mmCIF file of C-alpha atoms in Angstrom:
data_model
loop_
_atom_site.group_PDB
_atom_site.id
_atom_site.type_symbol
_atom_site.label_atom_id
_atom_site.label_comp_id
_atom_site.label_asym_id
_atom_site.label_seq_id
_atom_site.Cartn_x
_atom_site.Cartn_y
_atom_site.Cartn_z
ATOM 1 C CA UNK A 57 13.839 90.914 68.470
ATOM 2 C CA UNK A 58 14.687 92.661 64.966
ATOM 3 C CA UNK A 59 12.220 94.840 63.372
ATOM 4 C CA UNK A 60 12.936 96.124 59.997
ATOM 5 C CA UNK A 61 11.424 99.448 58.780
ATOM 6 C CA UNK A 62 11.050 99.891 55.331
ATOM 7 C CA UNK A 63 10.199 103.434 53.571
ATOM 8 C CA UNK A 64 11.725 105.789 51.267
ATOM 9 C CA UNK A 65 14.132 108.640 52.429
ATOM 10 C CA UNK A 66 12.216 110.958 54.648
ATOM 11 C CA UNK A 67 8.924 108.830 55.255
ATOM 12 C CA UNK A 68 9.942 109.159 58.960
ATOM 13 C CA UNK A 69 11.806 106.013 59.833
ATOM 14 C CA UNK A 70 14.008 107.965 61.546
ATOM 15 C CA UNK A 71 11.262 109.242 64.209
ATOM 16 C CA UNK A 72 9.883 106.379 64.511
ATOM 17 C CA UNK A 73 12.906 104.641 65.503
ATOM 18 C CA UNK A 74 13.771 107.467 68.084
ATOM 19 C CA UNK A 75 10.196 107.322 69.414
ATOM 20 C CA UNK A 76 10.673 102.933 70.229
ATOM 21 C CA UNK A 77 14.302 103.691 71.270
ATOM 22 C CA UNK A 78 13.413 106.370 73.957
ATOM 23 C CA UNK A 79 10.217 104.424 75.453
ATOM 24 C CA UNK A 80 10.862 100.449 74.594
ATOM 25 C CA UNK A 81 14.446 100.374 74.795
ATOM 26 C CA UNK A 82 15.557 99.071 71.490
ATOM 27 C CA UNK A 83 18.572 99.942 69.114
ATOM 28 C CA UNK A 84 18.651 101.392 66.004
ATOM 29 C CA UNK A 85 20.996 100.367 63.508
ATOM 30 C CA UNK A 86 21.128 102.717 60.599
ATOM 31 C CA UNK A 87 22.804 102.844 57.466
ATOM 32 C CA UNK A 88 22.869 106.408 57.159
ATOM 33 C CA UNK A 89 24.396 107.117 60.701
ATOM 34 C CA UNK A 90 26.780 104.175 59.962
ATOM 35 C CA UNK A 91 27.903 105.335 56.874
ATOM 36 C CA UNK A 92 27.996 109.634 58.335
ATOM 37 C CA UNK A 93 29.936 108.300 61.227
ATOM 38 C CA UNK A 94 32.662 106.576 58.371
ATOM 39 C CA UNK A 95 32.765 110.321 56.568
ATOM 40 C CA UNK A 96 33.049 112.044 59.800
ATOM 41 C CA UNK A 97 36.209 110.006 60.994
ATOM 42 C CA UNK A 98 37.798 111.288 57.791
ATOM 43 C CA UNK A 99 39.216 107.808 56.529
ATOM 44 C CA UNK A 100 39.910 107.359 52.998
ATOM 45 C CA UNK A 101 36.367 104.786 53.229
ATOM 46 C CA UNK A 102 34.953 107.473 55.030
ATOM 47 C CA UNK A 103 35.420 110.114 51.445
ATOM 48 C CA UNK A 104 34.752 107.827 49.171
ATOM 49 C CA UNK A 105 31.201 107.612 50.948
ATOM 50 C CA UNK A 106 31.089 111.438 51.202
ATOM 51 C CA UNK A 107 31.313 111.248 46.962
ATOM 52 C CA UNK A 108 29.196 108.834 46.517
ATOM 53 C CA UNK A 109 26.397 110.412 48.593
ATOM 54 C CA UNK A 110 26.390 113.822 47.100
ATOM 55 C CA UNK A 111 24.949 111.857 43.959
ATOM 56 C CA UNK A 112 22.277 110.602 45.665
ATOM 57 C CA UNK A 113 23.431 107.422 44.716
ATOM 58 C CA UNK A 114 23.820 104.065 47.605
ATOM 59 C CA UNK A 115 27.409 102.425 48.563
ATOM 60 C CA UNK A 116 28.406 99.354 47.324
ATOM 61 C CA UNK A 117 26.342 96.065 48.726
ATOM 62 C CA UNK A 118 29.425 94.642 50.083
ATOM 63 C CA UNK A 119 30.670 97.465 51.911
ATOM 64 C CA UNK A 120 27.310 97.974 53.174
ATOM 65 C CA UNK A 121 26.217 94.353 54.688
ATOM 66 C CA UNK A 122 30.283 94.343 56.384
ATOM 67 C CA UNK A 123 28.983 97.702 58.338
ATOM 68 C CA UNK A 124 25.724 96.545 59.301
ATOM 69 C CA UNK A 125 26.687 92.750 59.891
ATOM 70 C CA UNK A 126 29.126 94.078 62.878
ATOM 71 C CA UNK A 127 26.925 95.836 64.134
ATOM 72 C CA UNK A 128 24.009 93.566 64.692
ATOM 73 C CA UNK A 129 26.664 90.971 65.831
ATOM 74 C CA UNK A 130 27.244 93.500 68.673
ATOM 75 C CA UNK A 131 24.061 93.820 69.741
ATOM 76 C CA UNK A 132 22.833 90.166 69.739
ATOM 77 C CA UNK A 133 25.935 89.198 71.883
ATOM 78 C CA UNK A 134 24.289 91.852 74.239
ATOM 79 C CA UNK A 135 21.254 90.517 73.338
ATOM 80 C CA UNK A 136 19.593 93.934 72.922
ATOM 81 C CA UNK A 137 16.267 94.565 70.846
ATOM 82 C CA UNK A 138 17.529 95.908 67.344
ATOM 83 C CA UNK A 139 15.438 98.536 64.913
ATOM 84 C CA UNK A 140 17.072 98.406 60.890
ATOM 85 C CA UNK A 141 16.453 101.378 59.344
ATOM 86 C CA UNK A 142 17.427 101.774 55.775
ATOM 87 C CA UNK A 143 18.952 98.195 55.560
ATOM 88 C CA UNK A 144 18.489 95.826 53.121
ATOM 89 C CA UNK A 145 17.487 98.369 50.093
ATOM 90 C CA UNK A 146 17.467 95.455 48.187
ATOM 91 C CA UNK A 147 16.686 91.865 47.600
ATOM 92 C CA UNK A 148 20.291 90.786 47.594
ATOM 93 C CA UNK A 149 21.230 92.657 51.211
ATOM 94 C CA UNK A 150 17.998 90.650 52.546
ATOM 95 C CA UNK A 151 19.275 87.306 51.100
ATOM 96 C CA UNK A 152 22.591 87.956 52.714
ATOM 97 C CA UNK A 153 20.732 89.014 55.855
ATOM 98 C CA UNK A 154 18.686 85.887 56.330
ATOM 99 C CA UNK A 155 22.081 84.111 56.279
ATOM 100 C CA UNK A 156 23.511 85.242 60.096
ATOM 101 C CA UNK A 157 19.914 86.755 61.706
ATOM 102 C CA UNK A 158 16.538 86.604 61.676
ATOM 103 C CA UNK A 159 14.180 89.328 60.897
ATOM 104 C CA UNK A 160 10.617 89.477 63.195
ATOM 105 C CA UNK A 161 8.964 92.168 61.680
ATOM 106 C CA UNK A 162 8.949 94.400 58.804
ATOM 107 C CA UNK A 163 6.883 97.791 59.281
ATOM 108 C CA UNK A 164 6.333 99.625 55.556
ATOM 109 C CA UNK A 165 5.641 103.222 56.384
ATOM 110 C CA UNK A 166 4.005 104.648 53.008
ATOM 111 C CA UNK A 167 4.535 108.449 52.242
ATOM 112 C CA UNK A 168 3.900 109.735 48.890
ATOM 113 C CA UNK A 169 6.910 111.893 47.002
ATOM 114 C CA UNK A 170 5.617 114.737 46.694
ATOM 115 C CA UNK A 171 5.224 115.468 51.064
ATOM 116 C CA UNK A 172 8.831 113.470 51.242
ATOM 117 C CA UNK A 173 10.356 116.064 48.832
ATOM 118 C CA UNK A 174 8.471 118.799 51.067
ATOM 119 C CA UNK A 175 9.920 116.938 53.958
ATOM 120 C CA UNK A 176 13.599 116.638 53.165
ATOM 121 C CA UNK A 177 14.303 120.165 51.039
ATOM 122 C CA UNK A 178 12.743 121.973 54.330
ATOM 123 C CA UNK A 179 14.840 120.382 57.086
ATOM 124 C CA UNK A 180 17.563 121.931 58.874
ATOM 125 C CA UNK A 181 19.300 120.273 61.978
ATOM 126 C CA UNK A 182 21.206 121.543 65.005
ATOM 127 C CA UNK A 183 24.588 120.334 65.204
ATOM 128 C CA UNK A 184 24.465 120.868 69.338
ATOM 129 C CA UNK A 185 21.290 119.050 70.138
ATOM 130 C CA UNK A 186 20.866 117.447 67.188
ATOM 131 C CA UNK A 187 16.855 118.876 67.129
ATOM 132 C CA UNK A 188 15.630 118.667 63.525
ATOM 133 C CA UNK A 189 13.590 121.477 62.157
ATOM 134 C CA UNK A 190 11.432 121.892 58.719
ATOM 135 C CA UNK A 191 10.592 125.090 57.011
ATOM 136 C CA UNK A 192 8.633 123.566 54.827
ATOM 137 C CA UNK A 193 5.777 121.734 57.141
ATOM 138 C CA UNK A 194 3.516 123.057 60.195
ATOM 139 C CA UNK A 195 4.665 125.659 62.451
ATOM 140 C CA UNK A 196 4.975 123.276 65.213
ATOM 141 C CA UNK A 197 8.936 122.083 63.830
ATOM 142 C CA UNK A 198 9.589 125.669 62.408
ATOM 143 C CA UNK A 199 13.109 127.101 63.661
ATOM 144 C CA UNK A 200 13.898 130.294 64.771
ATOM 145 C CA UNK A 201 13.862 133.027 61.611
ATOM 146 C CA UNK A 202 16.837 135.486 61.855
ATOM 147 C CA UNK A 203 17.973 137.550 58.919
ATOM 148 C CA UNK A 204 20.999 135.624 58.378
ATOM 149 C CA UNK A 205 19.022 131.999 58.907
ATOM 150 C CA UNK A 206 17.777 129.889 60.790
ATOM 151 C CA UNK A 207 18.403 128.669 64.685
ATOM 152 C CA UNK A 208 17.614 126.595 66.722
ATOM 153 C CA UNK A 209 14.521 127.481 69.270
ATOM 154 C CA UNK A 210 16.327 125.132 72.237
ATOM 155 C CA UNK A 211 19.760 125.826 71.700
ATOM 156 C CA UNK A 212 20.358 129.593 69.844
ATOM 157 C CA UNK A 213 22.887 127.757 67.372
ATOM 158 C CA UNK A 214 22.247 128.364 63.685
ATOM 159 C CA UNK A 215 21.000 125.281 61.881
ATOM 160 C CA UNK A 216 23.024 123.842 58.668
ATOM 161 C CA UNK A 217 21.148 121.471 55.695
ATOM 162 C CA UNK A 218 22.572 118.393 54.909
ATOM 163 C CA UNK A 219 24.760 118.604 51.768
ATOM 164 C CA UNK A 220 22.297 115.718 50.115
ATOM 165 C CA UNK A 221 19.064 117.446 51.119
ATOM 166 C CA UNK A 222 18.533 119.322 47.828
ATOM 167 C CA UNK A 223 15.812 118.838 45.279
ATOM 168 C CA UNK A 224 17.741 116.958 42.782
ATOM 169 C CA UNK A 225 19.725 114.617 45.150
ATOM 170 C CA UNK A 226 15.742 113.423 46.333
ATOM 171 C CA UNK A 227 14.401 113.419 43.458
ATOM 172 C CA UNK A 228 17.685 110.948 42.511
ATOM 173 C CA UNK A 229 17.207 109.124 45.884
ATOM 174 C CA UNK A 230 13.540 108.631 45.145
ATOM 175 C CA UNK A 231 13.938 107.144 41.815
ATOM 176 C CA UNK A 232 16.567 104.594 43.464
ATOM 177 C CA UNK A 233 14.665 103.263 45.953
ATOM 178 C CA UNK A 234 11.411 102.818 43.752
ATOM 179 C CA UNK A 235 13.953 100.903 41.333
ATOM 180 C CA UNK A 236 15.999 98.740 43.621
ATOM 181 C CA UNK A 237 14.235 98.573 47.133
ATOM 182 C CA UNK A 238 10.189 98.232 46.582
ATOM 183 C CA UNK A 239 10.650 95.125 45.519
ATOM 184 C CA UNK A 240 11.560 94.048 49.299
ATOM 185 C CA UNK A 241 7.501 94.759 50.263
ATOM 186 C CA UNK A 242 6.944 91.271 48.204
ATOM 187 C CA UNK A 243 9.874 89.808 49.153
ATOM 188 C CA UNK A 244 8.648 90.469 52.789
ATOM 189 C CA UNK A 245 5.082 89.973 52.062
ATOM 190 C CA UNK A 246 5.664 86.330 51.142
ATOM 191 C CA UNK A 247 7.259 85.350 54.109
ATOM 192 C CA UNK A 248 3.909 87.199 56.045
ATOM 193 C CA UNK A 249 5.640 89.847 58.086
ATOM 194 C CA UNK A 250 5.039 92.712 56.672
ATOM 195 C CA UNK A 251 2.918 95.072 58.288
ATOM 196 C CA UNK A 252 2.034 98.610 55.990
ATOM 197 C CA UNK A 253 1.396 101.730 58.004
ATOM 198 C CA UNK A 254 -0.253 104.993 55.852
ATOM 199 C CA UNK A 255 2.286 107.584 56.341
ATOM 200 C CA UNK A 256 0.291 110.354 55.173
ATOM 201 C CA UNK A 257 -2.033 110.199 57.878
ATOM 202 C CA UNK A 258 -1.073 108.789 60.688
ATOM 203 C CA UNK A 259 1.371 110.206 63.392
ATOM 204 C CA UNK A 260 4.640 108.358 63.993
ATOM 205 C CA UNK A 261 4.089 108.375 67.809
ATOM 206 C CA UNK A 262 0.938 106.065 67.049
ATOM 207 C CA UNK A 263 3.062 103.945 64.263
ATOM 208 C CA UNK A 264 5.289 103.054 66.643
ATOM 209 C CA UNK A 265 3.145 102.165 69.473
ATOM 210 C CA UNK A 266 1.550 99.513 66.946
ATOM 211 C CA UNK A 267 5.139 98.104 66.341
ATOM 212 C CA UNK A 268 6.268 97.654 69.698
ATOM 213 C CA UNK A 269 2.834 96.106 70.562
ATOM 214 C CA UNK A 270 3.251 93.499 67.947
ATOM 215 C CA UNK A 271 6.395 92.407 69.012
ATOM 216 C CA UNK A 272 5.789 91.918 72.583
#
């Protein structure tokens, strides 16, 4: 089983994947991690990324489907559920998709720019425990407030911001997406699996419930 979620940067595919992972067993594949685990290792791939990502912009296509392509071949041979989160962005990484799997389910999870700019300027993560906070939304994901920043309520570390999670990079990220990746919802509409959740209103928890339901 492959579901696909589709949603701009910080419309809470991320969540939603953790919620199915930790309670139906699947596995996420996710550009993002894929492509922070490539910077982390240091490799000369791994800073070309790094540049490219400070300017909001997307890696290659090719580079891309070679990344996510190994890893879905890993999980089928185990034959494990799989969640693709971020992947394809565009009409060309679904064509070249559809060529080695099969996708079951695409989930659209609608959030309007002006809460995902809210969303993504106000988080801070803990590099322990990996527990994401938001200054910028309810109290309930508020860190701890210390004169010199923020920490983390379960682990006393100090939190750090991604180096892409300023205004400007989103607003660049934003305008990407709408250009290059909308276009998938009709791509995926006219093979009638899409399925559009309002992100606005309702809770991820409840999103994904719906999801795994529909792919039982």
């Amino acid at each position: 089983m492959i579901v696909l979620l589709l949603g701009a940067p910080g419309s809470g595919k991320g969540t939603i994947s953790n919620y199915l992972i930790n309670n139906y067993n699947y596995k996420q594949i996710s550009t993002g991690d894929l492509l922070r685990e490539e910077i982390a290792s240091g490799s000369k791939l791994g800073k070309e990324f790094d540049e490219i990502t400070k300017l909001g912009k997307f890696v290659s296509s090719d580079l891309v489907n070679s990344l996510v392509k190994n890893k879905i071949n890993e999980y089928k041979k185990q034959n494990l559920n799989i969640i693709l989160d971020g992947y394809p962005r565009n009409t060309e990484q679904a064509d070249f998709l559809s060529t080695y799997c099969k996708i079951d389910m695409v989930a659209e999870i609608s959030v309007s720019n002006e809460l995902i700019i809210k969303r993504i300027t106000g988080r801070w993560t803990c590099a322990t425990c990996g527990t994401s906070f938001n200054v910028n939304t309810t109290q309930e994901y508020m860190p701890e407030v210390r004169e010199d920043g923020y920490y983390c309520k379960k682990c006393g570390v100090k939190l750090f911001q991604r180096k892409d999670d300023n205004l400007e990079t989103v607003k660049t990220r934003l305008e990407t997406y709408d250009k290059q990746t909308l276009p998938l919802v009709n791509y995926y509409k006219k093979q009638g699996i899409l399925h559009s959740f309002d992100g606005n209103k309702l809770k991820y928890n409840i999103i994904a419930e719906d999801i795994a339901k529909a792919n039982k």
